[in-house]
Amino acid sequence: MLAACGASSSTDAVGGSGSSTTLGTRAEPAAPAKTITGNAGATWSDYDPATLYPGTKTLPLQYITMRDGVKLAAYVTVPADADGNAIDTPLPVVLVQTSYNGAAGSAVPAIGGADSYIVEHGYVSVVVDVRGTGQSEGEWEAFGEDEQADYAEVVDWVTQQSFNDGRIGVYGVSYLGITAIITAAQGHPAVKAAFPIVPIGDGYRDIVFTGGQVNPTFIPLWLGLVSVLGLTNPTILTDPATGLPATLDHLLSAVANFQVPTILNALTGDPDTAYDGDFWKVRSPLENDAKITVPTFIVGGLHDLFQRSEPISYERIKHNAPAKLLIGPWTHVEAAVGSGLPADGVPPLNHIELRWFDQYVKGMKVGADTMPNVTQYVTGLEHYVTASDWPHPDVHAQRLYMHGDKSLSEDQPATDEAANTVLQLPIEGLCSISTSQWTAGLLGYIPLPCFQNSNTAETLSVKYETPAMADDYYLNGPIEADIWMSTTASDASLSVRVDDVDESGTAKSLTNGIQTASLRMVDASRSRLLDGQMIQPWHPYTQASVQAVGSGNAVLVPVEIFATSALIAKGHKLRVAVGASDLPQGVPPVPTLLQSLAGALTIYSDAAHPSSVVLPVVPASALQ
């Protein structure tokens, strides 16, 4: 069996290993690690009390006037009695702020509709279209400064309404979850708790420019969805004086000011968009998550769009507020509804939400604090497992080396081990689990074998494998691949996929990472260390951080591989597949892409250039 701790670190080559920090975020070097050991052994129980009201009633559309005169559309749903009459008793509010048109999503809580389950249990639902979307006025800029300033004014407005008793819980899925977590960080005294589902943490690194490469699948689909829903405005007919100007503003914003220009700037390598900076800082909740002081429950997915930051968000918040983390086996659309729940004792998401808000918004003692701190689905075990914290308190780093014979082991490479070569074709991963993940899970509903077996997607990759495991091998956390490479072009992309290979040779992709070689610089002070080894590199992705690659030069490229939770069963093999692209996840902007085409990528495996992977290993006994 592979040992729990690896060989010496090579982090000096990527910026030094002397930092005492363990968590890198966008905002600042992290505080020393804080591990929660209480609540170990906590178990789940369902919470499904009797409804307090027999029905719901949606009030007429209302508008909230912002400081600059822009009016935001608000949809209010209150509990109703048996005759359908609205209850006029002041109640706590569950606030949702959406970009997906509250009217269009009125029947779908995941995109902005009121959840009757929550309302019938004694809450008022308030859904607000953020500026420039739905039936609201103004221009949309996706979490821009004006939009974020609106959040506080919306909270003020809610507290002044007769239906609100002064207490608010913020909630939402995806965009709506991001508005919730940003609102919670603003510190308004009326906001008592937050329940964000699949929220982004770092706009640049999570999805839009992962590894310095622009996402070609989800981002255009998402921007198009917001644009279409923003033009689906029934007030054009019911209130033309309000609806027509708002719709024209939305169209102008999409074509001339935000959606189309943002995509074009990304593809053409515009410095203000293609590199990290103020544009992305404003749109990254991790900048302010440490300011959250209200109890926050975060839901994520192992194959979610924001897989990278969901556990990091929990990690930032837990320092200053009660926090819980639930990660399922989900893509984005599956996480929105908690697909498969209840399972292994984990209740449906709206039951968990109700318990959270009943305790921390209403002030009831219903055991929300006794729920497990961290619950993760473990791929390979195919069950949910609880822990007292994330990272797992028992996690250790293990470094495995990639050898010329394509084996993967703790043995350091010999001096004369051969290199391996792959072609730099930007088409790998075209049909893979990445296709499902980066279309938010939508294409995953097509039953294609390539979504379940990565062998086809890795045809052009170099595949390094361990021997069959002598015992179960449990991975829990982020992974780093340190790849020594050269190219016959002037730049290159790297794709690193981590797989579980069963006895029949079927490869199940667990997680992966991509990285542009010229953006390989690492800030060690913001990177995560484990047992003295760098296991989550933090790349600045600024124009000043660009480092030439050049033809034929051997360079070390640290690749961040997003966190996973997986059991490699006894008899299975661990595979690390290294290739030149993962098209569904990212493609370099055109200037970089042109420098990478028609090249050959060489992966080194000798003593002077020891390509390796650092893994977060937890004793399998922790699963029992």
Coordinates of N, CA, C and O in Angstrom, one line a residue, residues 45 129 337 371 441 474 538 565:
S45 N -30.1 14.1 11.1 CA -31.5 13.7 11.3 C -32.4 14.6 10.5 O -32.0 15.8 10.2
D129 N -35.4 41.1 -8.9 CA -34.5 41.1 -10.1 C -33.4 42.1 -9.9 O -33.7 43.3 -9.7
V337 N -31.1 21.3 -6.9 CA -32.2 20.6 -6.3 C -31.8 19.5 -5.3 O -32.7 18.8 -4.8
M371 N -25.9 19.7 13.5 CA -25.7 19.0 12.3 C -24.2 18.9 12.0 O -23.4 19.7 12.5
G441 N -24.0 20.6 -16.3 CA -24.6 19.2 -16.1 C -25.7 18.9 -17.2 O -26.2 17.8 -17.2
Y474 N -7.9 6.8 0.2 CA -8.9 7.8 0.4 C -8.3 9.2 0.1 O -7.3 9.6 0.8
W538 N -1.2 29.0 -5.9 CA -1.9 30.3 -6.2 C -1.2 31.0 -7.3 O -0.1 31.6 -7.0
S565 N -13.2 14.3 -3.3 CA -13.4 13.4 -2.2 C -13.7 12.0 -2.9 O -14.7 11.8 -3.5

